[in-house]
Amino acid sequence: MNLVFLGPPGAGKGTQAVGVCEKYNLPHISTGDILRGEIKQQTKLGLEAKKYMDAGQLVPDEVVIGIVASRLTQPDCQNGFLFDGFPRTLPQAEALAEKVEIQMAVNIDVPDENIINRLSGRRVCKSCGATYHVDNHKGQTCDSCGGELIQRTDDAPETVANRLKVYHEQTSPLIDFYQSKGVLKSVDGTRSIDEVFAEICAILDKEFSK
Ligand code: AP5
Ligand code: MG
């Protein structure tokens, strides 16, 4: 299974990717997580990427394409993978298509009006990166590792507005890109986390049992 998850910021790509990768035994490749890891380690790449991320802008294509190219050479990608947050521009999608065949792009569809609440209430574990929402998680610590829960710096309302604008301008054209390749599946991402998960699994089971 070579999969891509598409969707606006806060659609639930990361939340769903964790469950899907566990169930189907796939590596979860989130370019956002990789970049945040670089920032944490204060690498040159991380310090450069932080400027774009804090402004809600995309990190330049060549940087992200380079990260992904190197990740794809690792042995765990040989039997499939799930990309979360990549590709995000047409040049990224074209660069990916030159390297591997994408068998399915799952578009998690959530309108802008739901996004602000999702991102303003999101909390992530500083240690393991697990994601929660204040509406259904009380307390300041991570259920899985006990780490401290923090807010992502790019979840500030003004940055979220910019991320949504960038999504509509640069990333949403990928819906047509994958539609034209006949591999697009859309799911209604406004339903509960469990309902969205069940629908994605049903689509994957049907498609990959052929
Ligand atoms: P990235 O980390 O990829 O952020 P994003 O795409 O903006 O998406 P998010 O991680 O914010 O949302 P998500 O869809 O994963 O939602 P989540 O599951 O957390 O990228 C960050 C930055 O890095 C970019 O802005 C850019 O600068 C850079 N970058 C990364 N990739 C790049 C690339 N390819 N090219 C260039 N630059 C790149 O859920 C959100 C919240 O909602 C959580 O609180 C969750 O609990 C809750 N929730 C989830 N599902 C549901 C549901 N069904 N119902 C109710 N609540 C829900
Ligand atoms: Mg995410």
Short mmCIF file of N, CA and C in Angstrom, two decimals, residues 48-202:
data_model
loop_
_atom_site.label_atom_id
_atom_site.label_comp_id
_atom_site.label_asym_id
_atom_site.label_seq_id
_atom_site.Cartn_x
_atom_site.Cartn_y
_atom_site.Cartn_z
N GLU A 48 16.17 26.72 9.60
CA GLU A 48 15.70 27.33 8.36
C GLU A 48 14.18 27.08 8.20
N ALA A 49 13.76 25.84 8.44
CA ALA A 49 12.34 25.48 8.26
C ALA A 49 11.44 26.22 9.24
N LYS A 50 11.94 26.47 10.45
CA LYS A 50 11.13 27.11 11.50
C LYS A 50 10.56 28.45 11.05
N LYS A 51 11.36 29.20 10.28
CA LYS A 51 10.91 30.53 9.83
C LYS A 51 9.63 30.40 9.01
N TYR A 52 9.61 29.39 8.14
CA TYR A 52 8.43 29.19 7.29
C TYR A 52 7.26 28.65 8.12
N MET A 53 7.55 27.68 8.96
CA MET A 53 6.48 27.01 9.71
C MET A 53 5.79 27.98 10.68
N ASP A 54 6.58 28.81 11.36
CA ASP A 54 5.99 29.77 12.30
C ASP A 54 5.15 30.82 11.59
N ALA A 55 5.41 31.03 10.30
CA ALA A 55 4.63 32.01 9.54
C ALA A 55 3.45 31.34 8.83
N GLY A 56 3.33 30.01 8.98
CA GLY A 56 2.24 29.31 8.30
C GLY A 56 2.48 29.15 6.82
N GLN A 57 3.72 29.29 6.40
CA GLN A 57 4.08 29.12 4.98
C GLN A 57 4.65 27.72 4.77
N LEU A 58 4.70 27.31 3.51
CA LEU A 58 5.31 26.01 3.21
C LEU A 58 6.82 26.13 3.16
N VAL A 59 7.48 25.11 3.63
CA VAL A 59 8.94 24.99 3.49
C VAL A 59 9.21 24.75 1.99
N PRO A 60 10.30 25.33 1.44
CA PRO A 60 10.51 25.20 -0.01
C PRO A 60 10.50 23.74 -0.50
N ASP A 61 9.95 23.57 -1.71
CA ASP A 61 9.79 22.23 -2.28
C ASP A 61 11.08 21.41 -2.27
N GLU A 62 12.20 22.04 -2.68
CA GLU A 62 13.42 21.24 -2.82
C GLU A 62 13.87 20.66 -1.48
N VAL A 63 13.61 21.39 -0.40
CA VAL A 63 14.01 20.91 0.93
C VAL A 63 13.16 19.68 1.30
N VAL A 64 11.85 19.80 1.10
CA VAL A 64 10.94 18.72 1.51
C VAL A 64 11.11 17.51 0.59
N ILE A 65 11.28 17.75 -0.69
CA ILE A 65 11.47 16.63 -1.63
C ILE A 65 12.75 15.87 -1.26
N GLY A 66 13.78 16.60 -0.85
CA GLY A 66 15.04 15.96 -0.43
C GLY A 66 14.84 15.08 0.79
N ILE A 67 14.08 15.59 1.76
CA ILE A 67 13.81 14.82 2.99
C ILE A 67 13.08 13.52 2.63
N VAL A 68 12.08 13.64 1.77
CA VAL A 68 11.26 12.47 1.42
C VAL A 68 12.07 11.46 0.61
N ALA A 69 12.88 11.96 -0.31
CA ALA A 69 13.68 11.05 -1.14
C ALA A 69 14.58 10.20 -0.25
N SER A 70 15.16 10.84 0.76
CA SER A 70 16.06 10.09 1.63
C SER A 70 15.25 9.11 2.52
N ARG A 71 14.09 9.53 2.98
CA ARG A 71 13.25 8.64 3.81
C ARG A 71 12.80 7.40 3.04
N LEU A 72 12.51 7.59 1.74
CA LEU A 72 12.01 6.47 0.94
C LEU A 72 13.06 5.38 0.71
N THR A 73 14.33 5.72 0.90
CA THR A 73 15.37 4.71 0.70
C THR A 73 15.50 3.78 1.91
N GLN A 74 14.82 4.11 3.01
CA GLN A 74 14.95 3.27 4.21
C GLN A 74 14.15 1.97 4.03
N PRO A 75 14.66 0.87 4.59
CA PRO A 75 14.07 -0.44 4.30
C PRO A 75 12.60 -0.58 4.69
N ASP A 76 12.15 0.17 5.70
CA ASP A 76 10.75 -0.01 6.13
C ASP A 76 9.74 0.48 5.08
N CYS A 77 10.21 1.17 4.05
CA CYS A 77 9.29 1.67 3.02
C CYS A 77 9.07 0.67 1.89
N GLN A 78 9.76 -0.47 1.96
CA GLN A 78 9.72 -1.39 0.82
C GLN A 78 8.35 -2.00 0.55
N ASN A 79 7.56 -2.18 1.61
CA ASN A 79 6.23 -2.79 1.42
C ASN A 79 5.10 -1.79 1.55
N GLY A 80 5.42 -0.53 1.36
CA GLY A 80 4.38 0.49 1.41
C GLY A 80 4.66 1.52 2.49
N PHE A 81 3.85 2.58 2.46
CA PHE A 81 4.05 3.69 3.40
C PHE A 81 2.81 4.56 3.37
N LEU A 82 2.70 5.42 4.38
CA LEU A 82 1.61 6.40 4.40
C LEU A 82 2.23 7.79 4.57
N PHE A 83 2.02 8.64 3.58
CA PHE A 83 2.49 10.02 3.69
C PHE A 83 1.39 10.89 4.28
N ASP A 84 1.77 11.65 5.30
CA ASP A 84 0.83 12.56 5.98
C ASP A 84 1.42 13.97 5.84
N GLY A 85 0.75 14.80 5.05
CA GLY A 85 1.25 16.17 4.86
C GLY A 85 2.23 16.31 3.72
N PHE A 86 2.38 15.30 2.92
CA PHE A 86 3.22 15.33 1.72
C PHE A 86 2.53 14.47 0.67
N PRO A 87 2.43 14.85 -0.58
CA PRO A 87 2.87 16.14 -1.13
C PRO A 87 1.88 17.25 -0.79
N ARG A 88 2.34 18.48 -0.94
CA ARG A 88 1.53 19.65 -0.61
C ARG A 88 1.51 20.68 -1.72
N THR A 89 2.26 20.42 -2.79
CA THR A 89 2.25 21.31 -3.96
C THR A 89 2.32 20.40 -5.19
N LEU A 90 1.96 20.96 -6.35
CA LEU A 90 2.05 20.13 -7.56
C LEU A 90 3.48 19.68 -7.85
N PRO A 91 4.49 20.57 -7.72
CA PRO A 91 5.87 20.06 -7.94
C PRO A 91 6.23 18.90 -7.00
N GLN A 92 5.76 18.94 -5.75
CA GLN A 92 6.05 17.82 -4.84
C GLN A 92 5.35 16.55 -5.33
N ALA A 93 4.10 16.68 -5.78
CA ALA A 93 3.35 15.50 -6.25
C ALA A 93 4.02 14.92 -7.49
N GLU A 94 4.51 15.79 -8.36
CA GLU A 94 5.17 15.30 -9.58
C GLU A 94 6.50 14.62 -9.24
N ALA A 95 7.24 15.21 -8.30
CA ALA A 95 8.52 14.60 -7.89
C ALA A 95 8.27 13.22 -7.26
N LEU A 96 7.21 13.11 -6.47
CA LEU A 96 6.90 11.83 -5.85
C LEU A 96 6.51 10.80 -6.91
N ALA A 97 5.72 11.24 -7.89
CA ALA A 97 5.25 10.32 -8.94
C ALA A 97 6.42 9.76 -9.75
N GLU A 98 7.51 10.51 -9.83
CA GLU A 98 8.68 10.00 -10.54
C GLU A 98 9.40 8.90 -9.78
N LYS A 99 9.19 8.88 -8.45
CA LYS A 99 9.91 7.89 -7.63
C LYS A 99 9.09 6.64 -7.35
N VAL A 100 7.80 6.83 -7.03
CA VAL A 100 6.95 5.69 -6.65
C VAL A 100 5.53 5.89 -7.18
N GLU A 101 4.82 4.77 -7.28
CA GLU A 101 3.43 4.86 -7.70
C GLU A 101 2.55 5.00 -6.46
N ILE A 102 1.71 6.00 -6.45
CA ILE A 102 0.76 6.15 -5.34
C ILE A 102 -0.52 5.42 -5.71
N GLN A 103 -0.90 4.47 -4.86
CA GLN A 103 -2.09 3.66 -5.20
C GLN A 103 -3.38 4.28 -4.68
N MET A 104 -3.27 5.08 -3.63
CA MET A 104 -4.48 5.74 -3.14
C MET A 104 -4.15 7.04 -2.41
N ALA A 105 -4.93 8.08 -2.73
CA ALA A 105 -4.85 9.35 -1.99
C ALA A 105 -6.18 9.53 -1.28
N VAL A 106 -6.13 9.54 0.04
CA VAL A 106 -7.36 9.70 0.83
C VAL A 106 -7.47 11.17 1.22
N ASN A 107 -8.52 11.81 0.74
CA ASN A 107 -8.75 13.22 1.06
C ASN A 107 -9.70 13.31 2.24
N ILE A 108 -9.20 13.81 3.37
CA ILE A 108 -10.04 13.97 4.56
C ILE A 108 -10.64 15.38 4.49
N ASP A 109 -11.93 15.40 4.19
CA ASP A 109 -12.58 16.65 3.85
C ASP A 109 -13.20 17.30 5.10
N VAL A 110 -12.71 18.49 5.45
CA VAL A 110 -13.25 19.23 6.61
C VAL A 110 -13.33 20.71 6.22
N PRO A 111 -14.51 21.34 6.36
CA PRO A 111 -14.60 22.76 5.98
C PRO A 111 -13.84 23.68 6.94
N ASP A 112 -13.49 24.86 6.43
CA ASP A 112 -12.68 25.81 7.21
C ASP A 112 -13.29 26.12 8.58
N GLU A 113 -14.64 26.21 8.64
CA GLU A 113 -15.24 26.64 9.91
C GLU A 113 -14.98 25.66 11.06
N ASN A 114 -14.69 24.40 10.75
CA ASN A 114 -14.39 23.43 11.82
C ASN A 114 -12.92 23.49 12.27
N ILE A 115 -12.09 24.09 11.41
CA ILE A 115 -10.64 23.97 11.63
C ILE A 115 -10.15 24.79 12.83
N ILE A 116 -10.69 26.00 12.97
CA ILE A 116 -10.19 26.88 14.04
C ILE A 116 -10.35 26.19 15.41
N ASN A 117 -11.53 25.62 15.67
CA ASN A 117 -11.75 24.95 16.96
C ASN A 117 -10.81 23.75 17.12
N ARG A 118 -10.65 22.99 16.04
CA ARG A 118 -9.78 21.81 16.15
C ARG A 118 -8.35 22.20 16.49
N LEU A 119 -7.86 23.26 15.86
CA LEU A 119 -6.45 23.60 16.08
C LEU A 119 -6.24 24.41 17.35
N SER A 120 -7.22 25.24 17.73
CA SER A 120 -7.02 26.00 18.97
C SER A 120 -7.10 25.07 20.18
N GLY A 121 -7.83 23.94 20.05
CA GLY A 121 -7.93 23.02 21.18
C GLY A 121 -6.96 21.86 21.11
N ARG A 122 -6.14 21.82 20.08
CA ARG A 122 -5.19 20.69 19.95
C ARG A 122 -4.07 20.83 20.99
N ARG A 123 -3.71 19.72 21.57
CA ARG A 123 -2.54 19.66 22.46
C ARG A 123 -1.70 18.47 22.01
N VAL A 124 -0.38 18.66 22.01
CA VAL A 124 0.50 17.55 21.60
C VAL A 124 1.51 17.25 22.71
N CYS A 125 1.87 16.00 22.80
CA CYS A 125 2.83 15.59 23.84
C CYS A 125 4.23 16.02 23.41
N LYS A 126 4.89 16.73 24.34
CA LYS A 126 6.23 17.24 24.08
C LYS A 126 7.22 16.09 23.88
N SER A 127 6.96 14.94 24.53
CA SER A 127 7.92 13.83 24.44
C SER A 127 7.64 12.91 23.26
N CYS A 128 6.39 12.43 23.12
CA CYS A 128 6.16 11.40 22.09
C CYS A 128 5.34 11.91 20.91
N GLY A 129 4.81 13.12 21.00
CA GLY A 129 4.08 13.69 19.86
C GLY A 129 2.62 13.26 19.76
N ALA A 130 2.12 12.47 20.70
CA ALA A 130 0.71 12.06 20.65
C ALA A 130 -0.18 13.31 20.64
N THR A 131 -1.31 13.21 19.91
CA THR A 131 -2.17 14.38 19.70
C THR A 131 -3.50 14.21 20.43
N TYR A 132 -3.94 15.28 21.09
CA TYR A 132 -5.21 15.28 21.83
C TYR A 132 -5.99 16.53 21.49
N HIS A 133 -7.24 16.57 21.99
CA HIS A 133 -8.02 17.81 21.90
C HIS A 133 -8.60 18.07 23.28
N VAL A 134 -8.60 19.35 23.70
CA VAL A 134 -9.06 19.67 25.06
C VAL A 134 -10.52 19.25 25.30
N ASP A 135 -11.31 19.15 24.22
CA ASP A 135 -12.72 18.75 24.38
C ASP A 135 -12.85 17.31 24.86
N ASN A 136 -11.91 16.44 24.50
CA ASN A 136 -12.06 15.05 24.95
C ASN A 136 -10.85 14.52 25.70
N HIS A 137 -9.97 15.43 26.17
CA HIS A 137 -8.85 15.00 27.01
C HIS A 137 -8.66 16.01 28.12
N LYS A 138 -8.90 15.60 29.33
CA LYS A 138 -8.70 16.50 30.46
C LYS A 138 -7.31 16.23 31.04
N GLY A 139 -6.73 17.24 31.64
CA GLY A 139 -5.40 17.04 32.25
C GLY A 139 -4.29 17.51 31.33
N GLN A 140 -3.12 17.65 31.92
CA GLN A 140 -1.99 18.28 31.24
C GLN A 140 -0.94 17.27 30.78
N THR A 141 -1.21 15.97 30.97
CA THR A 141 -0.16 15.00 30.64
C THR A 141 -0.65 13.96 29.63
N CYS A 142 0.33 13.37 28.95
CA CYS A 142 0.06 12.40 27.88
C CYS A 142 -0.38 11.06 28.47
N ASP A 143 -1.45 10.49 27.90
CA ASP A 143 -1.95 9.19 28.38
C ASP A 143 -0.94 8.07 28.12
N SER A 144 -0.18 8.17 27.02
CA SER A 144 0.69 7.03 26.72
C SER A 144 2.06 7.12 27.38
N CYS A 145 2.64 8.35 27.53
CA CYS A 145 3.99 8.37 28.12
C CYS A 145 4.12 9.29 29.34
N GLY A 146 3.03 10.01 29.67
CA GLY A 146 3.09 10.88 30.85
C GLY A 146 3.77 12.21 30.59
N GLY A 147 4.17 12.45 29.32
CA GLY A 147 4.86 13.70 28.97
C GLY A 147 3.94 14.92 29.08
N GLU A 148 4.58 16.08 29.04
CA GLU A 148 3.83 17.35 29.15
C GLU A 148 3.11 17.65 27.83
N LEU A 149 1.86 18.13 27.93
CA LEU A 149 1.12 18.51 26.72
C LEU A 149 1.31 19.99 26.45
N ILE A 150 1.61 20.30 25.20
CA ILE A 150 1.84 21.70 24.82
C ILE A 150 1.03 22.03 23.57
N GLN A 151 0.98 23.34 23.24
CA GLN A 151 0.34 23.77 21.99
C GLN A 151 1.40 23.94 20.93
N ARG A 152 1.09 23.55 19.70
CA ARG A 152 2.03 23.81 18.61
C ARG A 152 2.09 25.31 18.35
N THR A 153 3.29 25.83 18.09
CA THR A 153 3.42 27.29 17.92
C THR A 153 2.65 27.76 16.69
N ASP A 154 2.47 26.87 15.69
CA ASP A 154 1.73 27.31 14.49
C ASP A 154 0.22 27.15 14.65
N ASP A 155 -0.26 26.85 15.85
CA ASP A 155 -1.70 26.78 16.08
C ASP A 155 -2.27 28.10 16.61
N ALA A 156 -1.47 29.16 16.63
CA ALA A 156 -1.99 30.49 16.97
C ALA A 156 -2.99 30.91 15.88
N PRO A 157 -4.12 31.57 16.25
CA PRO A 157 -5.18 31.85 15.27
C PRO A 157 -4.70 32.55 14.00
N GLU A 158 -3.80 33.52 14.12
CA GLU A 158 -3.38 34.24 12.90
C GLU A 158 -2.55 33.33 11.98
N THR A 159 -1.79 32.42 12.58
CA THR A 159 -1.00 31.48 11.77
C THR A 159 -1.91 30.45 11.11
N VAL A 160 -2.94 30.03 11.84
CA VAL A 160 -3.89 29.06 11.28
C VAL A 160 -4.57 29.65 10.05
N ALA A 161 -4.96 30.94 10.13
CA ALA A 161 -5.61 31.59 8.98
C ALA A 161 -4.69 31.54 7.77
N ASN A 162 -3.42 31.79 7.99
CA ASN A 162 -2.46 31.75 6.88
C ASN A 162 -2.27 30.33 6.34
N ARG A 163 -2.24 29.35 7.24
CA ARG A 163 -2.09 27.95 6.80
C ARG A 163 -3.27 27.54 5.93
N LEU A 164 -4.47 27.99 6.31
CA LEU A 164 -5.65 27.64 5.51
C LEU A 164 -5.58 28.29 4.12
N LYS A 165 -5.11 29.54 4.09
CA LYS A 165 -4.99 30.25 2.80
C LYS A 165 -4.00 29.49 1.91
N VAL A 166 -2.87 29.14 2.49
CA VAL A 166 -1.84 28.40 1.75
C VAL A 166 -2.39 27.05 1.28
N TYR A 167 -3.17 26.39 2.14
CA TYR A 167 -3.77 25.11 1.75
C TYR A 167 -4.64 25.29 0.51
N HIS A 168 -5.53 26.30 0.53
CA HIS A 168 -6.45 26.47 -0.61
C HIS A 168 -5.70 26.83 -1.88
N GLU A 169 -4.65 27.63 -1.74
CA GLU A 169 -3.93 28.07 -2.94
C GLU A 169 -3.02 26.98 -3.50
N GLN A 170 -2.31 26.29 -2.61
CA GLN A 170 -1.22 25.43 -3.10
C GLN A 170 -1.47 23.93 -2.98
N THR A 171 -2.27 23.53 -1.99
CA THR A 171 -2.42 22.09 -1.75
C THR A 171 -3.72 21.53 -2.32
N SER A 172 -4.81 22.30 -2.24
CA SER A 172 -6.10 21.73 -2.70
C SER A 172 -6.08 21.33 -4.19
N PRO A 173 -5.24 21.94 -5.06
CA PRO A 173 -5.18 21.44 -6.44
C PRO A 173 -4.76 19.96 -6.55
N LEU A 174 -4.18 19.42 -5.47
CA LEU A 174 -3.77 18.01 -5.52
C LEU A 174 -4.97 17.07 -5.53
N ILE A 175 -6.12 17.58 -5.09
CA ILE A 175 -7.34 16.75 -5.15
C ILE A 175 -7.61 16.40 -6.62
N ASP A 176 -7.55 17.41 -7.49
CA ASP A 176 -7.77 17.15 -8.93
C ASP A 176 -6.62 16.31 -9.52
N PHE A 177 -5.42 16.56 -9.03
CA PHE A 177 -4.25 15.81 -9.53
C PHE A 177 -4.46 14.31 -9.32
N TYR A 178 -4.86 13.92 -8.09
CA TYR A 178 -5.04 12.50 -7.82
C TYR A 178 -6.35 11.96 -8.39
N GLN A 179 -7.35 12.84 -8.49
CA GLN A 179 -8.61 12.44 -9.15
C GLN A 179 -8.33 12.04 -10.60
N SER A 180 -7.51 12.86 -11.27
CA SER A 180 -7.25 12.59 -12.69
C SER A 180 -6.43 11.31 -12.87
N LYS A 181 -5.74 10.88 -11.82
CA LYS A 181 -4.99 9.62 -11.89
C LYS A 181 -5.87 8.43 -11.48
N GLY A 182 -7.10 8.74 -11.05
CA GLY A 182 -8.05 7.67 -10.69
C GLY A 182 -7.78 7.03 -9.34
N VAL A 183 -7.05 7.70 -8.46
CA VAL A 183 -6.71 7.08 -7.17
C VAL A 183 -7.27 7.85 -5.96
N LEU A 184 -8.12 8.85 -6.22
CA LEU A 184 -8.61 9.67 -5.11
C LEU A 184 -9.83 9.05 -4.42
N LYS A 185 -9.81 9.05 -3.09
CA LYS A 185 -10.99 8.67 -2.30
C LYS A 185 -11.21 9.80 -1.30
N SER A 186 -12.44 10.28 -1.18
CA SER A 186 -12.71 11.33 -0.20
C SER A 186 -13.54 10.79 0.95
N VAL A 187 -13.21 11.23 2.15
CA VAL A 187 -14.02 10.86 3.31
C VAL A 187 -14.47 12.13 4.02
N ASP A 188 -15.65 12.03 4.65
CA ASP A 188 -16.19 13.17 5.39
C ASP A 188 -15.49 13.24 6.74
N GLY A 189 -14.59 14.20 6.89
CA GLY A 189 -13.77 14.30 8.10
C GLY A 189 -14.44 15.04 9.24
N THR A 190 -15.71 15.42 9.06
CA THR A 190 -16.39 16.15 10.15
C THR A 190 -17.00 15.19 11.17
N ARG A 191 -17.03 13.91 10.85
CA ARG A 191 -17.61 12.95 11.80
C ARG A 191 -16.60 12.60 12.90
N SER A 192 -17.01 11.72 13.81
CA SER A 192 -16.12 11.44 14.95
C SER A 192 -14.84 10.73 14.48
N ILE A 193 -13.83 10.78 15.30
CA ILE A 193 -12.55 10.14 14.96
C ILE A 193 -12.78 8.66 14.64
N ASP A 194 -13.60 7.98 15.44
CA ASP A 194 -13.85 6.54 15.21
C ASP A 194 -14.59 6.30 13.89
N GLU A 195 -15.56 7.17 13.58
CA GLU A 195 -16.32 6.99 12.33
C GLU A 195 -15.43 7.21 11.11
N VAL A 196 -14.59 8.23 11.18
CA VAL A 196 -13.68 8.50 10.05
C VAL A 196 -12.72 7.32 9.88
N PHE A 197 -12.22 6.82 11.00
CA PHE A 197 -11.29 5.68 10.95
C PHE A 197 -11.96 4.47 10.29
N ALA A 198 -13.21 4.19 10.70
CA ALA A 198 -13.92 3.03 10.15
C ALA A 198 -14.12 3.19 8.64
N GLU A 199 -14.42 4.40 8.20
CA GLU A 199 -14.64 4.60 6.76
C GLU A 199 -13.33 4.42 5.98
N ILE A 200 -12.23 4.96 6.52
CA ILE A 200 -10.95 4.81 5.81
C ILE A 200 -10.57 3.32 5.73
N CYS A 201 -10.74 2.60 6.83
CA CYS A 201 -10.39 1.17 6.82
C CYS A 201 -11.27 0.41 5.82
N ALA A 202 -12.57 0.76 5.76
CA ALA A 202 -13.46 0.07 4.82
C ALA A 202 -12.99 0.31 3.38
#
